[in-house]
PDB file of C-alpha atoms in Angstrom:
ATOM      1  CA  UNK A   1     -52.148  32.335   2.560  1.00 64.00           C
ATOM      2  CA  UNK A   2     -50.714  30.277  -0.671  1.00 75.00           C
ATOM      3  CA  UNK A   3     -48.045  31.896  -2.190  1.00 89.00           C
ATOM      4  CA  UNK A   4     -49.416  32.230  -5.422  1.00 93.00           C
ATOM      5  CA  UNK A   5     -52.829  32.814  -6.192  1.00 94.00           C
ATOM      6  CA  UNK A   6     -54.491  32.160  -9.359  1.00 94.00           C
ATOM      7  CA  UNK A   7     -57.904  31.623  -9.775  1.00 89.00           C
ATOM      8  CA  UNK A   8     -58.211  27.879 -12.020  1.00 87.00           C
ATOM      9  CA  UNK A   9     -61.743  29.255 -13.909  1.00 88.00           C
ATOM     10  CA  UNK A  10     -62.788  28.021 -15.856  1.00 92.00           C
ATOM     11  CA  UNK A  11     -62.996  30.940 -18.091  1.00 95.00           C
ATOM     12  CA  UNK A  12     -64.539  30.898 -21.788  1.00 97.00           C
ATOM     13  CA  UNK A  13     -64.814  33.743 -23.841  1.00 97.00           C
ATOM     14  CA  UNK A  14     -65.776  34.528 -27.590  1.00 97.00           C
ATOM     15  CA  UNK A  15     -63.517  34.628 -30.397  1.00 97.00           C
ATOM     16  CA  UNK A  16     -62.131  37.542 -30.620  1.00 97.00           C
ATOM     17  CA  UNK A  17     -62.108  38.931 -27.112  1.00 97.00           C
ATOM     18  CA  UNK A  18     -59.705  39.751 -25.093  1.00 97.00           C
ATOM     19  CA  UNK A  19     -58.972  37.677 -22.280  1.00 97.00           C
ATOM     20  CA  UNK A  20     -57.335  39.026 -19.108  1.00 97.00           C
ATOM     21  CA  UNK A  21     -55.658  36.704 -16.608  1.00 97.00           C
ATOM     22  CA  UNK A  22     -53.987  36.989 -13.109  1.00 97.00           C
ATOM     23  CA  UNK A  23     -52.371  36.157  -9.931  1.00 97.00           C
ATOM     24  CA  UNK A  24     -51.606  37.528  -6.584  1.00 97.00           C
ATOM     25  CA  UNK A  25     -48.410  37.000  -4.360  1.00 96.00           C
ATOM     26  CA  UNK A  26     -46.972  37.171  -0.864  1.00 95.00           C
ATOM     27  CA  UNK A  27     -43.611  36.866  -1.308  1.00 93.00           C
ATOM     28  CA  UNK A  28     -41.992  40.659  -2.129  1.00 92.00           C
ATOM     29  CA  UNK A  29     -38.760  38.991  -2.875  1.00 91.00           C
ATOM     30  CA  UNK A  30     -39.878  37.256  -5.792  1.00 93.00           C
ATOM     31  CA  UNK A  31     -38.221  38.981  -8.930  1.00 91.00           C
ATOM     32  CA  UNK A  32     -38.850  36.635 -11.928  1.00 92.00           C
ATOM     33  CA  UNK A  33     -41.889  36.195 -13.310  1.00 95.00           C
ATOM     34  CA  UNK A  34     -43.277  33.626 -16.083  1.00 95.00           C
ATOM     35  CA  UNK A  35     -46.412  32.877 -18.022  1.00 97.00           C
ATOM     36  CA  UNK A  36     -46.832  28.933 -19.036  1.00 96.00           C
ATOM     37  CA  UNK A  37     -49.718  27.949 -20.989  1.00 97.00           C
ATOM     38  CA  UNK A  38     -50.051  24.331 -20.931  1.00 95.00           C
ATOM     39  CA  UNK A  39     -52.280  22.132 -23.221  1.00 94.00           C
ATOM     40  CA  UNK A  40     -53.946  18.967 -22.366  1.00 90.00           C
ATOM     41  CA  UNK A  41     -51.456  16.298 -21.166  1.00 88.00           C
ATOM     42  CA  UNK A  42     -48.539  18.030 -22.693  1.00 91.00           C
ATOM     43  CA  UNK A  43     -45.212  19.946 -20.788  1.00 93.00           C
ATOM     44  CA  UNK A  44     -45.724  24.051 -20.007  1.00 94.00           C
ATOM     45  CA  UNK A  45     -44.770  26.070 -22.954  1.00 94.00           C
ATOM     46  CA  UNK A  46     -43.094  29.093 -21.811  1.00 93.00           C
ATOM     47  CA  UNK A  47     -44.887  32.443 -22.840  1.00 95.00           C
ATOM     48  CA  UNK A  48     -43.616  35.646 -21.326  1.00 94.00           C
ATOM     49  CA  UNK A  49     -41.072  36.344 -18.990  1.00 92.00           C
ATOM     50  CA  UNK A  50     -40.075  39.369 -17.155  1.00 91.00           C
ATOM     51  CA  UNK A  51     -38.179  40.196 -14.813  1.00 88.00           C
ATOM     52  CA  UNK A  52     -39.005  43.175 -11.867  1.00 85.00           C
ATOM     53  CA  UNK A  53     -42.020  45.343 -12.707  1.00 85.00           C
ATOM     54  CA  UNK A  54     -43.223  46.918 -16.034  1.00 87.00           C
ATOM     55  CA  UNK A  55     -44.704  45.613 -19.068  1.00 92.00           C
ATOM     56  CA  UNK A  56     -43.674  43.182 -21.709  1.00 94.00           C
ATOM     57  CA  UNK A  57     -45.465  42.368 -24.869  1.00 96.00           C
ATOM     58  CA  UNK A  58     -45.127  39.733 -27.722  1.00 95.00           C
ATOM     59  CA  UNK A  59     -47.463  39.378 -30.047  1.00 96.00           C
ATOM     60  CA  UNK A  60     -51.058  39.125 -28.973  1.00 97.00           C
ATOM     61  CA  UNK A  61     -49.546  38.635 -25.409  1.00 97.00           C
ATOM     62  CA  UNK A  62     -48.816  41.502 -22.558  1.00 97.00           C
ATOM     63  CA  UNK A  63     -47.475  40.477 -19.667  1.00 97.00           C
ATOM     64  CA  UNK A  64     -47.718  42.619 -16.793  1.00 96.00           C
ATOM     65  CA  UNK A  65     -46.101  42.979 -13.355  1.00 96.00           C
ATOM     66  CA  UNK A  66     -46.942  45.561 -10.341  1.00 94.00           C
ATOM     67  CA  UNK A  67     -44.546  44.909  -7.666  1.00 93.00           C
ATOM     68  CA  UNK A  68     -46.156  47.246  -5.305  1.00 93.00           C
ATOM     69  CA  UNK A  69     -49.383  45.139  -5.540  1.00 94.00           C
ATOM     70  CA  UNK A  70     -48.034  41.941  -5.966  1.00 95.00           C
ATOM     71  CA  UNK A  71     -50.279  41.083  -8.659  1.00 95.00           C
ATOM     72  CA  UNK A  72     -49.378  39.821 -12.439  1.00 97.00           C
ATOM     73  CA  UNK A  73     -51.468  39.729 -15.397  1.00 97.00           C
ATOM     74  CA  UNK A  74     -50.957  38.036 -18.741  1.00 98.00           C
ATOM     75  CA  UNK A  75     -53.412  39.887 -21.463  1.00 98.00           C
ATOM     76  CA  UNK A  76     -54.655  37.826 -24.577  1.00 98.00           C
ATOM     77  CA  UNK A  77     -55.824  40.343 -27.436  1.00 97.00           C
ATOM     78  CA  UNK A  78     -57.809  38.605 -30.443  1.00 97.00           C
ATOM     79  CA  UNK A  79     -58.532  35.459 -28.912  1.00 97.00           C
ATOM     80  CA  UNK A  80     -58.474  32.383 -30.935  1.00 97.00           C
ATOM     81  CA  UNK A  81     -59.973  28.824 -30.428  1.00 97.00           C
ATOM     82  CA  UNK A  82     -56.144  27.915 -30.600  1.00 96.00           C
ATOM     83  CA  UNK A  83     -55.297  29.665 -27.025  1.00 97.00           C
ATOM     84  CA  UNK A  84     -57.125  27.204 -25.112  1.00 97.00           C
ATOM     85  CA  UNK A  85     -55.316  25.997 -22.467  1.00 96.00           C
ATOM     86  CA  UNK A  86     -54.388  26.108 -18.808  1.00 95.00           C
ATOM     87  CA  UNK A  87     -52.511  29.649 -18.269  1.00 97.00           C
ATOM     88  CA  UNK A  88     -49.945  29.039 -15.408  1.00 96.00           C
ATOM     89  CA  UNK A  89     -48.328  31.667 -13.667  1.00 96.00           C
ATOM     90  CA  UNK A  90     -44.793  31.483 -12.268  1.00 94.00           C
ATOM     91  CA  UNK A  91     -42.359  33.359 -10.051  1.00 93.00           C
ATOM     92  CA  UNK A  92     -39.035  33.146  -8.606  1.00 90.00           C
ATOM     93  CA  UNK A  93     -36.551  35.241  -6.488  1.00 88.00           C
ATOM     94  CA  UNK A  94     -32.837  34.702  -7.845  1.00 75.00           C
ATOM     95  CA  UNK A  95     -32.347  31.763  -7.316  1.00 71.00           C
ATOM     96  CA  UNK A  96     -34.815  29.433  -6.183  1.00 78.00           C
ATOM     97  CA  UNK A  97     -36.869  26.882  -7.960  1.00 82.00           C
ATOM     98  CA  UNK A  98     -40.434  28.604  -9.524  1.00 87.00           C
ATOM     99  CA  UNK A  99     -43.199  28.885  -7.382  1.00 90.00           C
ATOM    100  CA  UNK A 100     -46.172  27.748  -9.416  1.00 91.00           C
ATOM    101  CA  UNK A 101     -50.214  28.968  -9.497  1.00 93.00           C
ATOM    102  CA  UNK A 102     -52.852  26.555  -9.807  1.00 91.00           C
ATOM    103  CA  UNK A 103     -53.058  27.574 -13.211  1.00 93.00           C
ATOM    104  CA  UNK A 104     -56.004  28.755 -15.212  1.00 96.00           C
ATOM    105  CA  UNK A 105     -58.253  27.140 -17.927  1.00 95.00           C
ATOM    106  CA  UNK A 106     -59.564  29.175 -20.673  1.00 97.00           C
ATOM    107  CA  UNK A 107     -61.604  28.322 -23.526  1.00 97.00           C
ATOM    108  CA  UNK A 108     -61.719  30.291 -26.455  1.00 97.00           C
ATOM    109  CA  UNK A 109     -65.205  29.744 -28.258  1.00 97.00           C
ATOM    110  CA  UNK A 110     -65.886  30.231 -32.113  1.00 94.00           C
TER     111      UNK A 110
ATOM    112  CA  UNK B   1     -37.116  28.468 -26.718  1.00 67.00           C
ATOM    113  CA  UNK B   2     -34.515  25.792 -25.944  1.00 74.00           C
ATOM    114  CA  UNK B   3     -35.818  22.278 -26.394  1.00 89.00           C
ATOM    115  CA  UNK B   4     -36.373  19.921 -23.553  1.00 94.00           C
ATOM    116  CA  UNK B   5     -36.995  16.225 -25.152  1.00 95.00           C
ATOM    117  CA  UNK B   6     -38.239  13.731 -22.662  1.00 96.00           C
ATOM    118  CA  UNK B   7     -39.291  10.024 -23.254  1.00 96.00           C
ATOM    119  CA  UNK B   8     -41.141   8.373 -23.433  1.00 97.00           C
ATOM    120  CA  UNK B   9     -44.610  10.060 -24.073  1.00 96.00           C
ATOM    121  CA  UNK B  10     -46.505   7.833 -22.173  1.00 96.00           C
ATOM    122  CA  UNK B  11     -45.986   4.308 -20.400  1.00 97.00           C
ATOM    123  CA  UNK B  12     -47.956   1.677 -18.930  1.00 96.00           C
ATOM    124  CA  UNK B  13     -46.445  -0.744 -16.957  1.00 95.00           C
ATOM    125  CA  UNK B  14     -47.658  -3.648 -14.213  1.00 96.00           C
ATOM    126  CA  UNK B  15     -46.986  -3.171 -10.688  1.00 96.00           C
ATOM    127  CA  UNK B  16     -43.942  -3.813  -9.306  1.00 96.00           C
ATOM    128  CA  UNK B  17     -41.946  -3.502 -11.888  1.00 96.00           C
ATOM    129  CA  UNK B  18     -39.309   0.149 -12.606  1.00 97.00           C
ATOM    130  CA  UNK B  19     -39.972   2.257 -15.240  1.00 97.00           C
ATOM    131  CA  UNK B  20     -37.386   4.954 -16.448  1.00 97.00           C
ATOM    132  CA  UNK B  21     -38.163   8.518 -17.754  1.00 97.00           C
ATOM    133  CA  UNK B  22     -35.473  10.097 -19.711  1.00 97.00           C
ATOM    134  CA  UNK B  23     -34.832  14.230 -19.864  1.00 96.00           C
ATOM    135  CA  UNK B  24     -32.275  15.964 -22.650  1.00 95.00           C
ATOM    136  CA  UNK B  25     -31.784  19.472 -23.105  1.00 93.00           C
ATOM    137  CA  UNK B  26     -31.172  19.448 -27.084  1.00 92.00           C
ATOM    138  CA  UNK B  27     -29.252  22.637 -27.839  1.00 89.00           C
ATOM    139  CA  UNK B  28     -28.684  24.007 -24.309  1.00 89.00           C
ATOM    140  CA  UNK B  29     -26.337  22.678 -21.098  1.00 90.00           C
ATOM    141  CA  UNK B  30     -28.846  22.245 -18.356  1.00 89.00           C
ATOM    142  CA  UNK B  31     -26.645  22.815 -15.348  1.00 88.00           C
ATOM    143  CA  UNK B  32     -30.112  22.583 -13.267  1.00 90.00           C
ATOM    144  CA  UNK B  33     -33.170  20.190 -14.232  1.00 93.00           C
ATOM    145  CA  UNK B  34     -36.242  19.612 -12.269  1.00 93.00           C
ATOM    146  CA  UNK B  35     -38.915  16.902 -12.211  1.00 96.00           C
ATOM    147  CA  UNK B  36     -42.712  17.054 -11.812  1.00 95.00           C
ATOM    148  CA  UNK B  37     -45.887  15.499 -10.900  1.00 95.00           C
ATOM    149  CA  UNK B  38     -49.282  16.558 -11.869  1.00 93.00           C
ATOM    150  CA  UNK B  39     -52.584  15.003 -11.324  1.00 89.00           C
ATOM    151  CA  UNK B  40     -55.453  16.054 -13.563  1.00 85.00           C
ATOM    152  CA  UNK B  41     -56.506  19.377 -13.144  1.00 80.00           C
ATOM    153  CA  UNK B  42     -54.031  20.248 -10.679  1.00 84.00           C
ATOM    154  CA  UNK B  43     -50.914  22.491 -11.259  1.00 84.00           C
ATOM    155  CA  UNK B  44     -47.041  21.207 -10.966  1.00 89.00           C
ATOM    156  CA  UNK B  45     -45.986  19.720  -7.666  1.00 91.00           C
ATOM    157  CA  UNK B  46     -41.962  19.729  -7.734  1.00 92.00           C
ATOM    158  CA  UNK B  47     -40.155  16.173  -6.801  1.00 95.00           C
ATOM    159  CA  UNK B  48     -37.060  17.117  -6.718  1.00 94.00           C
ATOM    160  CA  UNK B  49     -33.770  18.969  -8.253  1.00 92.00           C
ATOM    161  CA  UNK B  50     -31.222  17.889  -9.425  1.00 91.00           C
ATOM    162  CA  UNK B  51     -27.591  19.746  -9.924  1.00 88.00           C
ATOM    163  CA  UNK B  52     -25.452  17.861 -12.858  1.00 84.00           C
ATOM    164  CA  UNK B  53     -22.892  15.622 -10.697  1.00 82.00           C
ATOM    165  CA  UNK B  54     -24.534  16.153  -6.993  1.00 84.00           C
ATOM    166  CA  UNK B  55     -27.451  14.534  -5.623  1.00 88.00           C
ATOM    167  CA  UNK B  56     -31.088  15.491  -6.248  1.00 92.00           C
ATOM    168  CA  UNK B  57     -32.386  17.613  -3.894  1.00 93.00           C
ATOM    169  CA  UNK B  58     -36.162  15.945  -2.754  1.00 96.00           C
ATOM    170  CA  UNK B  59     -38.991  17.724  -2.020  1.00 94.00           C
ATOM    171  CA  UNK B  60     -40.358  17.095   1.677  1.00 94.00           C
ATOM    172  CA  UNK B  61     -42.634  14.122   1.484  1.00 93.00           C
ATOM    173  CA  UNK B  62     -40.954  12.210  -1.788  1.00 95.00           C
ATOM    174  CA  UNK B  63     -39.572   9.157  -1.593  1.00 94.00           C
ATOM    175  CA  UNK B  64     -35.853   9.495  -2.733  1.00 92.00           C
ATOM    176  CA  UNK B  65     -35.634   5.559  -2.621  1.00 94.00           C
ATOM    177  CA  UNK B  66     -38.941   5.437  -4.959  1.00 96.00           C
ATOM    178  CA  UNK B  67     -37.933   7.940  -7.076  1.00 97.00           C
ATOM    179  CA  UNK B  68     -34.439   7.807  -8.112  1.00 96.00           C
ATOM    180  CA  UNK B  69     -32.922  10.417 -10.054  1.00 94.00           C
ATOM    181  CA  UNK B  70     -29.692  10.616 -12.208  1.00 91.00           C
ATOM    182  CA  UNK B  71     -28.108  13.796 -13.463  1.00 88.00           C
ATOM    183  CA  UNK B  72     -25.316  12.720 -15.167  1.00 82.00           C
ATOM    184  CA  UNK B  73     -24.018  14.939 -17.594  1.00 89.00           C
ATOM    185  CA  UNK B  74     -25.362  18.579 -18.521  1.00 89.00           C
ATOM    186  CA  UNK B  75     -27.924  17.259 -21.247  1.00 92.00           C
ATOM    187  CA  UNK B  76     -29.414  14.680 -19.432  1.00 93.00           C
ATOM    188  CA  UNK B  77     -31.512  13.093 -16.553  1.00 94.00           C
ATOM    189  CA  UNK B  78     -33.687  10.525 -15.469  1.00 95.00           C
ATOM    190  CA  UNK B  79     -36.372   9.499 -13.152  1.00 97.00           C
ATOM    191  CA  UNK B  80     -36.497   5.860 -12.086  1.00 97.00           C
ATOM    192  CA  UNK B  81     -39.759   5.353 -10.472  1.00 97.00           C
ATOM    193  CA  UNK B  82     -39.185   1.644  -8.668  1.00 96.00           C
ATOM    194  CA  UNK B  83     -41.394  -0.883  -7.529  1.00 96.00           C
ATOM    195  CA  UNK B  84     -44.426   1.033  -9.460  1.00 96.00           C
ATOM    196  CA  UNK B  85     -48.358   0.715  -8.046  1.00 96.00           C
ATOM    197  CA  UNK B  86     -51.144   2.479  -9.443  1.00 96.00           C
ATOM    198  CA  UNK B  87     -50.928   5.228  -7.187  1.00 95.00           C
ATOM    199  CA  UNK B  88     -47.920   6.194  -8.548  1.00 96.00           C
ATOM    200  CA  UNK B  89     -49.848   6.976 -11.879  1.00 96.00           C
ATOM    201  CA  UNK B  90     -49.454  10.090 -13.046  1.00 96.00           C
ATOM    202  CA  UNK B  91     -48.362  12.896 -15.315  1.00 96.00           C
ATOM    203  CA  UNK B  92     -44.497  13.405 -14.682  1.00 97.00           C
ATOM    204  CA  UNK B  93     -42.558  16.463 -16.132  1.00 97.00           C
ATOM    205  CA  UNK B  94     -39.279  17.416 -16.180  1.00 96.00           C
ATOM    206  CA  UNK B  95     -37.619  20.865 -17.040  1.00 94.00           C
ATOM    207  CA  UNK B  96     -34.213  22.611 -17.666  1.00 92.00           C
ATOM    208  CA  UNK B  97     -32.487  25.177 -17.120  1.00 89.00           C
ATOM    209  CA  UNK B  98     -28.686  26.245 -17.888  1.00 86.00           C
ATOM    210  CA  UNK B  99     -28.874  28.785 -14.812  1.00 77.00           C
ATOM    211  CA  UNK B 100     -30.621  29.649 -11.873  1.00 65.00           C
ATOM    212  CA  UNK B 101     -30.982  33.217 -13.331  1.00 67.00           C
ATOM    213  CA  UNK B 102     -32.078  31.841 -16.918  1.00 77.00           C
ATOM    214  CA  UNK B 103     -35.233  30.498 -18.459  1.00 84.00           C
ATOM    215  CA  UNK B 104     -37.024  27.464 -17.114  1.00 88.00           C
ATOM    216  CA  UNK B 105     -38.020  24.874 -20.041  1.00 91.00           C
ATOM    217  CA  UNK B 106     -40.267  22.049 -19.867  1.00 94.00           C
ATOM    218  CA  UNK B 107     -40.124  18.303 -21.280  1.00 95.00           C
ATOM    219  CA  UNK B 108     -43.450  16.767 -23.184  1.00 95.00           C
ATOM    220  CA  UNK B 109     -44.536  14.941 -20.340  1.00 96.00           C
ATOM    221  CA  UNK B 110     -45.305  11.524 -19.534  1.00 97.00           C
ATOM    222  CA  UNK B 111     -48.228   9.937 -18.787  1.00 96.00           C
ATOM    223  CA  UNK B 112     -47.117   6.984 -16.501  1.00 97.00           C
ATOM    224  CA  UNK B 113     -50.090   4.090 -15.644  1.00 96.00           C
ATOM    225  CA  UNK B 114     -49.538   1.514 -13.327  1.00 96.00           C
ATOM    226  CA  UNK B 115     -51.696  -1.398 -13.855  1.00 95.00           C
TER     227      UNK B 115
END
């Protein structure tokens, strides 16, 4: 079993919708967790970032994290054509480099 | 966010020859930087890490003599990719961070082709 699990889509949705996006784990020591979203041929722009579980929010953007289930979500509300991208997930324990998912790609139809 | 420059953008270069990547942290001291490589459609795959003033740190199955890395001061390293061939083409990454416990940043990329 990988690490981190993310399943790559693709995923399109309408404009408008919201889009809901997630990955498992196997480590329980990871403690730091990170939302990327990465355009085409450009570097990760860091989202959300939370550390432990609980919920975070910014924006149009919820991050997520259940610690028991080892499972992170990032949630788009009011999707625009704009948030297309690859999503990548990230984690960490203290103080290790980030453990990466495959990363998902989302398009965001008008 | 902090701001992670990194040059160039893209290069394309004949085979054989070095080509040099350059990483700054703008407005931050990056004690900690890390480079990347990612093929199309693929997520990150770490090289290496480097520590300002130590060695980098390789990842098992990189070439530390192929890829050469330099972190000489807290705002900035650099990947030397020697003796290029086409299979080293790719997207290379770098990222920053002023802490293990802190934020991780990422460069622009570059797109590197080896002709």
């Amino acid at each position: 079993q990988k690490e981190v699990e993310q399943d790559p889509g693709p995923l399109s949705v309408p404009e408008g919708a919201i889009v809901s996006l997630n990955c498992t784990y196997s480590n329980s020591a990871f403690q730091y967790f990170m939302w990327y979203r990465q355009y085409s041929r450009k570097g990760p722009e860091l989202l959300m970032y939370t550390y432990s579980s609980g919920n975070k929010e910014d924006g149009r953007f919820t991050a997520q994290v259940d610690k028991s289930s080892k499972y992170i979500s990032l949630f788009i509300r009011d999707s625009q054509p704009s948030d297309s991208a690859t999503y990548l997930c990230a984690m960490r324990t203290g103080n290790t480099p980030l453990v990466f998912g495959k990363g998902t790609r989302l398009s965001v139809i008008a | 966010g902090a701001v992670v420059s990194q040059h160039p953008s893209w290069v394309i270069c004949k085979s054989g020859t070095s080509v040099k990547i350059e990483c700054r942290s703008l407005d931050f001291q990056a004690t900690t930087m890390f480079w990347y490589r990612q093929f199309p459609k693929q997520s990150l795959m770490l090289m290496a890490t480097s520590n300002e003033g130590s060695k980098a740190t390789y990842e098992q199955g990189v070439e530390k003599d192929k890829f050469l890395i330099n972190h000489a001061s807290l705002t900035l390293s650099t990947l030397t990719v020697t003796s290029a061939h086409p299979e080293d083409s790719s997207f290379y990454i770098c990222s920053a961070t002023a802490s293990v416990n802190e934020k991780l940043f990422f460069g622009s990329g570059t797109q590197l082709s080896v002709l």
